[in-house]
Structure formats: structure tokens, C-alpha cells
Short mmCIF file of C-alpha atoms in Angstrom, two decimals:
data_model
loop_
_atom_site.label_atom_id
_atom_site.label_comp_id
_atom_site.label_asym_id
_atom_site.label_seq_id
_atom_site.Cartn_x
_atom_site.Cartn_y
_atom_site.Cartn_z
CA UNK A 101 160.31 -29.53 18.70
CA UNK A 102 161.40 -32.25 16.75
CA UNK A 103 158.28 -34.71 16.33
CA UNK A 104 154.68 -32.98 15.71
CA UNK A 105 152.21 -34.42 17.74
CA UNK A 106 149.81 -32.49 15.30
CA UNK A 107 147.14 -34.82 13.95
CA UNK A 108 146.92 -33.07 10.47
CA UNK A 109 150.70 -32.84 10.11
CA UNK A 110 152.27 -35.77 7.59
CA UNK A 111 154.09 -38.27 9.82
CA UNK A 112 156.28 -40.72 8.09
CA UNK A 113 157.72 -43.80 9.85
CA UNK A 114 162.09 -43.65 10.17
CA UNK A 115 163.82 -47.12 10.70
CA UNK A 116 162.39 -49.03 13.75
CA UNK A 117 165.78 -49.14 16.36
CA UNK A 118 166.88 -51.88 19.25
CA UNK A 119 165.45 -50.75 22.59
CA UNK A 120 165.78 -52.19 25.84
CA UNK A 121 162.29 -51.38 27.93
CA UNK A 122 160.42 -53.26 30.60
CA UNK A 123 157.92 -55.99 30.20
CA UNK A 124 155.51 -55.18 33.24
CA UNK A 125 154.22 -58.58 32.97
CA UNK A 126 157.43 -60.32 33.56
CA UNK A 127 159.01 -58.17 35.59
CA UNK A 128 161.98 -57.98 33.20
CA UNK A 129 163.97 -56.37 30.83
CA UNK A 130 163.35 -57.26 27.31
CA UNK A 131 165.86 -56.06 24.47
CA UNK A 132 164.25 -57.45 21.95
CA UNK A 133 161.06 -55.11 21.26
CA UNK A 134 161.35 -52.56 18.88
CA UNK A 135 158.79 -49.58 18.00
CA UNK A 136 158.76 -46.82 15.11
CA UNK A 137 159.65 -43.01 15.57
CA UNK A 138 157.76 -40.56 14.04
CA UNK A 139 159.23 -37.83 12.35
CA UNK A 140 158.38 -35.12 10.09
CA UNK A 141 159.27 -34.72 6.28
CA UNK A 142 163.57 -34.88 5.37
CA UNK A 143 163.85 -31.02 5.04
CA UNK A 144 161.38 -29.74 8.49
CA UNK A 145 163.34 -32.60 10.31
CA UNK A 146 166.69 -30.78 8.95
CA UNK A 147 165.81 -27.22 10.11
CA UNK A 148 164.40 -28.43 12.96
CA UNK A 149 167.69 -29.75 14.13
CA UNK A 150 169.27 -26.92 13.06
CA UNK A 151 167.29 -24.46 14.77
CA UNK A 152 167.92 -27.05 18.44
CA UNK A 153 171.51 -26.50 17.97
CA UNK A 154 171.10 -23.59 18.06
CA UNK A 155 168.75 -22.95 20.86
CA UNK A 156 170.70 -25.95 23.30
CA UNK A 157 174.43 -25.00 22.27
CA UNK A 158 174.03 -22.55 25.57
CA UNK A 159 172.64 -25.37 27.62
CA UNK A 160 175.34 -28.01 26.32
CA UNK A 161 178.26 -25.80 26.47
CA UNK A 162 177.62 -24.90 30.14
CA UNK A 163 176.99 -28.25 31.10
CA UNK A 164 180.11 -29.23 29.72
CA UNK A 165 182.12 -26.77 31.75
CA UNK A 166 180.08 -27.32 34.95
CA UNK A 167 180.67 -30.71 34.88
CA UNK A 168 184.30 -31.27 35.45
CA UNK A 169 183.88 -27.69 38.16
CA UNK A 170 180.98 -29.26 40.50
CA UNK A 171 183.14 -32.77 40.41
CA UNK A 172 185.55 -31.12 42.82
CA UNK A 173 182.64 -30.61 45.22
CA UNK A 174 180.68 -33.75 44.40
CA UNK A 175 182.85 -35.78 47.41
CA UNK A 176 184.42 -37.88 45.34
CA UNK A 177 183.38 -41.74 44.59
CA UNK A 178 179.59 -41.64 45.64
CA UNK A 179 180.45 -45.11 46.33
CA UNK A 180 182.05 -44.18 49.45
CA UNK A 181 181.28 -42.94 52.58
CA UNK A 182 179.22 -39.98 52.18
CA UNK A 183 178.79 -36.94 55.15
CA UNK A 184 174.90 -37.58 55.09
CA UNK A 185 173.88 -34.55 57.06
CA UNK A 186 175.02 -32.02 54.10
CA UNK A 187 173.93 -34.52 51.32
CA UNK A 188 170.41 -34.33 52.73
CA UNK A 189 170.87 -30.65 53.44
CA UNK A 190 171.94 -30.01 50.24
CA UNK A 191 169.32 -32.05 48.54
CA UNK A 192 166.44 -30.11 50.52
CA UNK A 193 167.48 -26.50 50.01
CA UNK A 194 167.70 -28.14 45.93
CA UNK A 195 163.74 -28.73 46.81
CA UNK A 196 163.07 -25.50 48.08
CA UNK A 197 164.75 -23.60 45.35
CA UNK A 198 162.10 -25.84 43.45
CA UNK A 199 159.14 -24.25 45.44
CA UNK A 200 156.31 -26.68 44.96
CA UNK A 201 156.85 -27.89 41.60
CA UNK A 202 156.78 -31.12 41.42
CA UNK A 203 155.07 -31.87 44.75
CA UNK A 204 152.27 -32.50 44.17
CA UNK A 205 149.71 -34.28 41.77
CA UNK A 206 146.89 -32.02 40.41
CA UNK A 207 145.37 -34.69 37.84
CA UNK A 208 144.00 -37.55 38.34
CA UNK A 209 145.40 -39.71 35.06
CA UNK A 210 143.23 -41.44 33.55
CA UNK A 211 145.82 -43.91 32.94
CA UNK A 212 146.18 -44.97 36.46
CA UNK A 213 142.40 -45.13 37.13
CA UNK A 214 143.19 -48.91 38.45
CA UNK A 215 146.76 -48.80 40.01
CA UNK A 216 148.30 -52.05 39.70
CA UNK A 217 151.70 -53.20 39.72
CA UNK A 218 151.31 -54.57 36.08
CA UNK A 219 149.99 -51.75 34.37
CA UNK A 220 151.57 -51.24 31.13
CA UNK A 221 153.79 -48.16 31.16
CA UNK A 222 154.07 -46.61 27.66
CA UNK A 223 156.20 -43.27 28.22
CA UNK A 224 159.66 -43.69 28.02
CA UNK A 225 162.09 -41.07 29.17
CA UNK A 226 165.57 -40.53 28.23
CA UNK A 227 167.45 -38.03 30.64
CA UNK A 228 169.97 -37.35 33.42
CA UNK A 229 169.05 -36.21 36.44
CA UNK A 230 171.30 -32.92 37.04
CA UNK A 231 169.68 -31.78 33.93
CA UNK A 232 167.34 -28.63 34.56
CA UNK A 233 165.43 -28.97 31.44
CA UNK A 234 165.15 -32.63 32.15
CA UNK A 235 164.12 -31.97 35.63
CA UNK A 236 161.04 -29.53 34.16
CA UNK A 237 160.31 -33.22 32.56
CA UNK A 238 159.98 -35.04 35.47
CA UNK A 239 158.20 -32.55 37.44
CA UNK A 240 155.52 -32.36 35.13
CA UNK A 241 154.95 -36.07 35.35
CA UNK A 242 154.42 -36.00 38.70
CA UNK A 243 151.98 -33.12 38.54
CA UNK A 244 149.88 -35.40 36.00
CA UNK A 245 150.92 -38.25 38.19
CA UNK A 246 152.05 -40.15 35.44
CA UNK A 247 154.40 -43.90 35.67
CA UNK A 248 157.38 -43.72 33.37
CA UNK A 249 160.01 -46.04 32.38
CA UNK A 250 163.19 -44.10 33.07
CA UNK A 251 166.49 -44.55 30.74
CA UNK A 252 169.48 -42.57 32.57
CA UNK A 253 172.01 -40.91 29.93
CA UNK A 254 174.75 -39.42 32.39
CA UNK A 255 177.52 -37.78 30.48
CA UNK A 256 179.61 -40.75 29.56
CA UNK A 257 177.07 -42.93 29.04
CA UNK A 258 177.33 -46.36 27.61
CA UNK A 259 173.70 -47.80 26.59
CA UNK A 260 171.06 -45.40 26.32
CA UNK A 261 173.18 -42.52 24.71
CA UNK A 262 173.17 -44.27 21.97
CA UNK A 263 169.92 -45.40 21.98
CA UNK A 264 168.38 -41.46 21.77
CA UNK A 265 171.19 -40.64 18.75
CA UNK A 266 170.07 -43.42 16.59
CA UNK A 267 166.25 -43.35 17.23
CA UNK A 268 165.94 -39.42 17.45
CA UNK A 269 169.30 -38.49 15.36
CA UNK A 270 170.72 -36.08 18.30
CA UNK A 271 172.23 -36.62 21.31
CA UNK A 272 170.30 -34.19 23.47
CA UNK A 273 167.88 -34.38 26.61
CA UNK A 274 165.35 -35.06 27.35
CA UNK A 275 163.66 -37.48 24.60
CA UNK A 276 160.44 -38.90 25.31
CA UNK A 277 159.10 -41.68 23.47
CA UNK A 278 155.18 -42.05 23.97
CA UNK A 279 154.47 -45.68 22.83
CA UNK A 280 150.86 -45.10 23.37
CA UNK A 281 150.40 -42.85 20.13
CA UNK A 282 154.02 -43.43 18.42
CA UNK A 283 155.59 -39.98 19.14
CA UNK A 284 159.05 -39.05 19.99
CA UNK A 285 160.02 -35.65 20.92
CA UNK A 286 162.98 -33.45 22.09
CA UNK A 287 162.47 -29.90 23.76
CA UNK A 288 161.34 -30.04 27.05
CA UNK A 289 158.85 -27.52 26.86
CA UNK A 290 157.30 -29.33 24.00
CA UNK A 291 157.52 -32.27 26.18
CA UNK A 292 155.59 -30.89 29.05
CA UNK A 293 152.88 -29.17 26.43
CA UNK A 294 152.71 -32.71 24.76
CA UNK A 295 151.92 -34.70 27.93
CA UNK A 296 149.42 -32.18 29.67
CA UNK A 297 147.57 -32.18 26.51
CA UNK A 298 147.63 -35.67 25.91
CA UNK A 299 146.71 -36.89 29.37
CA UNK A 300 146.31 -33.99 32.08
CA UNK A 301 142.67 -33.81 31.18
CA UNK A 302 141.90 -30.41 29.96
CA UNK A 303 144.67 -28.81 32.75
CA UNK A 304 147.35 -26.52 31.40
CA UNK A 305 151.09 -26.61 33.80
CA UNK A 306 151.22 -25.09 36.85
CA UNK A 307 151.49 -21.29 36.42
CA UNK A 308 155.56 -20.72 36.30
CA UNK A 309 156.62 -24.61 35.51
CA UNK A 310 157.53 -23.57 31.73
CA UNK A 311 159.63 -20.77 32.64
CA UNK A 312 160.90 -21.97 35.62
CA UNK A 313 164.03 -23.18 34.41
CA UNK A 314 165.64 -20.06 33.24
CA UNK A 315 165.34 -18.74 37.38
CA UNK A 316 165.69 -21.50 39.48
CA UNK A 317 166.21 -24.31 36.96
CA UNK A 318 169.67 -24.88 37.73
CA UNK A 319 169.97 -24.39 41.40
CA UNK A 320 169.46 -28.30 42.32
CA UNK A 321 172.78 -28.69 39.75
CA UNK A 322 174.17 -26.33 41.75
CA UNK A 323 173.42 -27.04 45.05
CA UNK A 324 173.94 -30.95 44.56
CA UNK A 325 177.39 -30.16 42.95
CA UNK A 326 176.78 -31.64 39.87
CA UNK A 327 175.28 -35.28 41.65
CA UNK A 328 173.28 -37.52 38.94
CA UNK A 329 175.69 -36.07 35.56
CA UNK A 330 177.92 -38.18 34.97
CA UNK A 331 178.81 -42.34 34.76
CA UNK A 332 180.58 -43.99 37.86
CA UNK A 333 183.76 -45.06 36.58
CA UNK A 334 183.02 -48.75 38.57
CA UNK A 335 179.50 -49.17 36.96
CA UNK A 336 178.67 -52.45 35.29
CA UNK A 337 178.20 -52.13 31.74
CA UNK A 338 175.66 -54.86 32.00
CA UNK A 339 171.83 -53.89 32.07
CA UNK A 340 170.07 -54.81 35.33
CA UNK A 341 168.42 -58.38 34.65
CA UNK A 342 165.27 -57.45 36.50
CA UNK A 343 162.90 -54.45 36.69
CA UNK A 344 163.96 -52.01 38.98
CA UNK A 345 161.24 -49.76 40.32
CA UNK A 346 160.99 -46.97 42.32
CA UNK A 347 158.43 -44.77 44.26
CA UNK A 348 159.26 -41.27 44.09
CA UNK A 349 157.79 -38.09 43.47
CA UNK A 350 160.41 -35.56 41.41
CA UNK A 351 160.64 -32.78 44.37
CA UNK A 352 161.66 -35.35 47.32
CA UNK A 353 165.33 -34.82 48.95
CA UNK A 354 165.78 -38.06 49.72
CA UNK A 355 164.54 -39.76 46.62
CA UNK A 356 166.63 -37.12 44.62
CA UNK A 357 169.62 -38.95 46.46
CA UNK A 358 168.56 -42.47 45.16
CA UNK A 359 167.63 -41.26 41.73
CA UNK A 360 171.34 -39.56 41.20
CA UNK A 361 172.83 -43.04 41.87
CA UNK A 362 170.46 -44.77 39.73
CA UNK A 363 171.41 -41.99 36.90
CA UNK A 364 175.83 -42.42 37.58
CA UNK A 365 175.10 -46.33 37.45
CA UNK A 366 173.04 -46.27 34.25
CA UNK A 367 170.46 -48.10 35.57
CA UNK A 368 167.14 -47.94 33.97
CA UNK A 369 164.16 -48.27 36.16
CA UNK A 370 160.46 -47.52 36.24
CA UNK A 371 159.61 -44.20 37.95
CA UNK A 372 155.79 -44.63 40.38
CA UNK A 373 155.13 -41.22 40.88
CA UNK A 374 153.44 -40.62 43.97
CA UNK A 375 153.38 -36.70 44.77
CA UNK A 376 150.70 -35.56 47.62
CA UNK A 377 147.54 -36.39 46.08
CA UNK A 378 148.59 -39.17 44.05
CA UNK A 379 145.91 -41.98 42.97
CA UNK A 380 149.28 -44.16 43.16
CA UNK A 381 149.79 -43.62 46.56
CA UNK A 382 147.18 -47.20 48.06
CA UNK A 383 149.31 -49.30 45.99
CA UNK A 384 152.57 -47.33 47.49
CA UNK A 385 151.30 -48.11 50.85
CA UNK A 386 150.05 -51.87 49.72
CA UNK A 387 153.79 -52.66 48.98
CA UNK A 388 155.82 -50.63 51.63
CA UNK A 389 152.93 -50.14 54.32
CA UNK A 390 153.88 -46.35 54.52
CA UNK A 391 153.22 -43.60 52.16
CA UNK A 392 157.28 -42.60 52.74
CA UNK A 393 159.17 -42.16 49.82
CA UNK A 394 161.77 -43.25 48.60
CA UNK A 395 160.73 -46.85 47.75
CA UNK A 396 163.02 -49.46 46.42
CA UNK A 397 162.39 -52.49 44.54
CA UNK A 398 164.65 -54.64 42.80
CA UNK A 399 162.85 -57.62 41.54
CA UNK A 400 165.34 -59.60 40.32
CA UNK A 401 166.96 -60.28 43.83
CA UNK A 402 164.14 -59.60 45.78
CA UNK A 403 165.79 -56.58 47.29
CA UNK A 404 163.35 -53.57 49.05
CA UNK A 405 163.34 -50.33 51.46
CA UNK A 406 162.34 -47.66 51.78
CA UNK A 407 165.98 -46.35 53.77
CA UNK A 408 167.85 -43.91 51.25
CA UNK A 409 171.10 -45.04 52.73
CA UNK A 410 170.67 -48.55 52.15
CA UNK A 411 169.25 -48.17 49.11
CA UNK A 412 172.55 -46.62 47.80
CA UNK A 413 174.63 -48.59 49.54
CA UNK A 414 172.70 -51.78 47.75
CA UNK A 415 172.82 -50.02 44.47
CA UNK A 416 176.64 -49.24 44.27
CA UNK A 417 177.50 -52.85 45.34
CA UNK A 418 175.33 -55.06 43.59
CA UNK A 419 176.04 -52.75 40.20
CA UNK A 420 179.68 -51.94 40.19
CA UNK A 421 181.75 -54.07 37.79
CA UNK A 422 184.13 -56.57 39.58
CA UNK A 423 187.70 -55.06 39.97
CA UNK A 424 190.39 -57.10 38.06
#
């Protein structure tokens, strides 16, 4: 782990850095906020990254040959017309390989006591969503039924790559940023032992979600042929000009869908998780009327549904650049 969350360790502030991140109270992106990452002393911050080359060259190296391989299966432009019978097949045998991680919530946050649509969301994740250590990530939020904004960093990436090499001085996934108390952290085990004991209330992960990954972490990747890994080569290089938001719970099929485009466009959004049991889930049905998810919102344009299909369709035209 890169940043200590440990209170007695010596923190010491590194170079605030540009961020784009929502403003829940205007319902828009604002790129000029800025917040501090904490890191450790020069030399522990050194062998730290030494030691996380050495423990994600593995991961990194087979990602990188997967991801031209599963291409050939992906169908080609996800623009395009899509066989949606084995994309949702596909997508649910990806969430039973899962088994019921990231289902359902078992805590009852104490940071969405009052679910409003203006809460302030102070967890930032940076990830992609083929990733099966950044999957482990997300399913943890939903367990502790946690909001997050979400910063896609598909291979190829244009924005928010950047973003997690100058703030956290590597380019590797996930990094969380927890505005709330000023940490920043890679690893995503540390990540998921960081946010249960910060908010999941005295709980500890559900038994097997640590070790998960090594077993059945990368069948999704697999099964989904590589969907949600790398940038659309039409994307607009432009940052949405509104909050995008979107009500999902990390094992869904159909949401997976509709998070993979949102990861190939780039386009950062703010995650509601709503996983059976969710405290979320009256202000889910207050602005859908159904507890069905995936749920869409654009609120720049105004644009909603809770349809997977149009929801893609809407995505990949409104964000693709213009052809010249």
C-alpha cells in the first residue's frame, strides 16, 4: 500500500494536482478544485513503489497481452450493432462466476443515513472496468453501499491516466482518493481494508472477497472479451459538461453493459450503489419509480432510462467526436 491510513504514521502533504470531480450542488463538473495527497516519508514512498512493481508486473503484463487477444472477440466497434442475446448472456454467466459478491449491501453507511440527490460524495475512484482487482473495488462498495465518483482509465486513456500518475506517481489501478480524511491509496486489497474500516461499521469483507480475485477474479475479463479496457477510438476528448449518474450495483449484467461503455468513452460519472438491501434504493425508486437497475441520468441534457440498450445507444452518440 502506498498511503498509510495509520493515524500514528507521519503524513506529509505532496504538491496539490488539477482534478476534475463533481460539484453535487450544481450538478456539474468543476476542474478547478484541487485537494492534497498524502504520502509517506521520500524513502517508504520509494520502496513502496518498488515493492508494487513488483507485486503488479504479473497483473500488468497479462493485461497487456489480453488486451489486443479478447479485442478479436469483443465484436468490434461497441458503437455498432451489437447481438444482444450473447452480450447479456455473456454478462450474466460474468455475474455468476462472481457468486454473490457484490450483490448485495450488508451495511448500512452511515454516510447515506439521509439519501439525497445532493449528498456530497467524497470517494473518488480511479479504475477500468475489465480490471479484476478493480472490480474487488467496486464490489466492496456496494457491500458497504457506498456513492462514489467514478474516473474511467481504459488503456489508452486521455484525462484521468494522467491524473492518477501525477497525484499518486504510478500509473496503476485502482487509486482511491478519500476526500473525507485526505488519503490516497493504491492496492486493492488495501483499498477494500481501508474502506470497511473506515465506514462499514465494525464489519470485516465478506468471507472470500479478498482472495477472490486470484480464482474467479478474471472470469468477467474473460467472459466479456475484454469489454470496458480500452478507449473507443471515436470518443470525445472533451469531459461531459454535466454530471452523469448512474444507479447500479457492481454484480448486475445489465448495468455491467452500461458501465463498460461509460469506461471505453472516458466518461466520468457518479456511481449510486443500490445492491439488495440498499438504504439508496427509496431515492432509486423516487427518480425512476422502479427499483430496476440500470439507471441513467445525464443532467446536462436532461437525458434518463432505465433501458440498457438505449442507454448505450445515447452514450456512443452524444459522446463520440464528430468525424472530419
Amino acid at each position: 500500500m502506498m498511503m498509510s491510513f495509520c493515524s500514528n504514521y507521519p503524513l506529509h502533504h505532496s504538491p496539490s494536482t488539477n482534478i476534475p470531480f463533481f460539484n453535487n450542488k450544481t450538478s456539474s463538473l468543476n476542474n478547478n478544485n484541487r485537494f492534497k495527497v498524502l504520502t509517506k516519508s521520500q524513502n517508504a514512498e520509494t520502496t513502496t513503489q518498488q515493492q508494487q512493481q513488483q507485486q503488479q508486473q504479473p497483473y500488468t503484463s497479462l493485461l497487456s497481452f489480453l488486451c489486443p487477444f479478447l479485442k478479436l472477440f469483443s465484436g468490434g466497434d461497441p458503437s455498432g450493432q451489437r447481438n444482444f442475446t450473447l452480450e447479456l448472456a455473456t454478462s450474466s454467466m460474468a455475474s455468476l462466476s462472481r457468486f454473490a459478491w457484490g450483490s448485495n449491501s450488508k451495511v448500512e453507511s452511515s454516510m447515506n443515513k439521509d439519501m439525497t440527490s445532493n449528498l456530497p460524495i467524497t470517494l473518488q475512484l480511479f479504475e477500468f472496468e475489465a480490471c479484476p482487482f478493480c472490480r474487488r473495488v467496486r464490489e466492496a462498495l456496494t457491500e458497504l453501499d457506498l456513492s462514489v465518483e467514478v474516473y474511467p482509465c481504459p488503456k489508452g486513456s486521455v484525462r484521468h491516466r494522467e491524473v492518477v500518475r501525477k497525484s499518486g506517481g504510478k500509473e496503476m489501478f485502482p487509486f482511491l482518493i478519500d476526500q473525507n480524511s485526505g488519503i490516497s491509496m493504491y492496492e486493492s486489497g488495501d483499498i477494500v481494508k481501508y474502506l470497511f474500516e473506515q465506514y462499514g461499521e465494525g464489519r470485516s469483507p465478506s468471507q472470500g472477497l479478498l482472495e477472490s480475485t486470484i480464482f474467479t477474479g478474471w472470469m468477467p475479463t474473460l467472459l466479456r472479451a475484454g469489454r470496458g479496457m480500452t478507449l473507443w477510438e471515436r470518443s470525445t476528448p472533451d469531459p461531459p459538461p454535466g454530471k452523469l449518474e448512474l444507479f447500479s450495483y457492481e454484480n448486475n449484467p445489465y448495468a455491467r453493459i452500461v458501465r463498460e461503455a461509460l469506461c471505453e468513452l472516458e466518461l466520468p460519472y457518479i456511481l449510486q450503489n443500490v445492491g439488495e438491501g440498499s438504504c439508496r434504493m427509496k431515492l432509486l425508486v423516487d427518480t425512476s419509480g422502479s427499483k430496476q437497475v440500470p439507471y441513467f441520468i445525464d443532467h446536462s441534457t436532461g437525458f434518463q432510462s432505465g433501458d440498457y440498450k438505449k442507454i448505450l445507444h445515447y452514450l456512443y452518440e452524444t459522446y463520440s467526436a464528430a468525424i472530419v
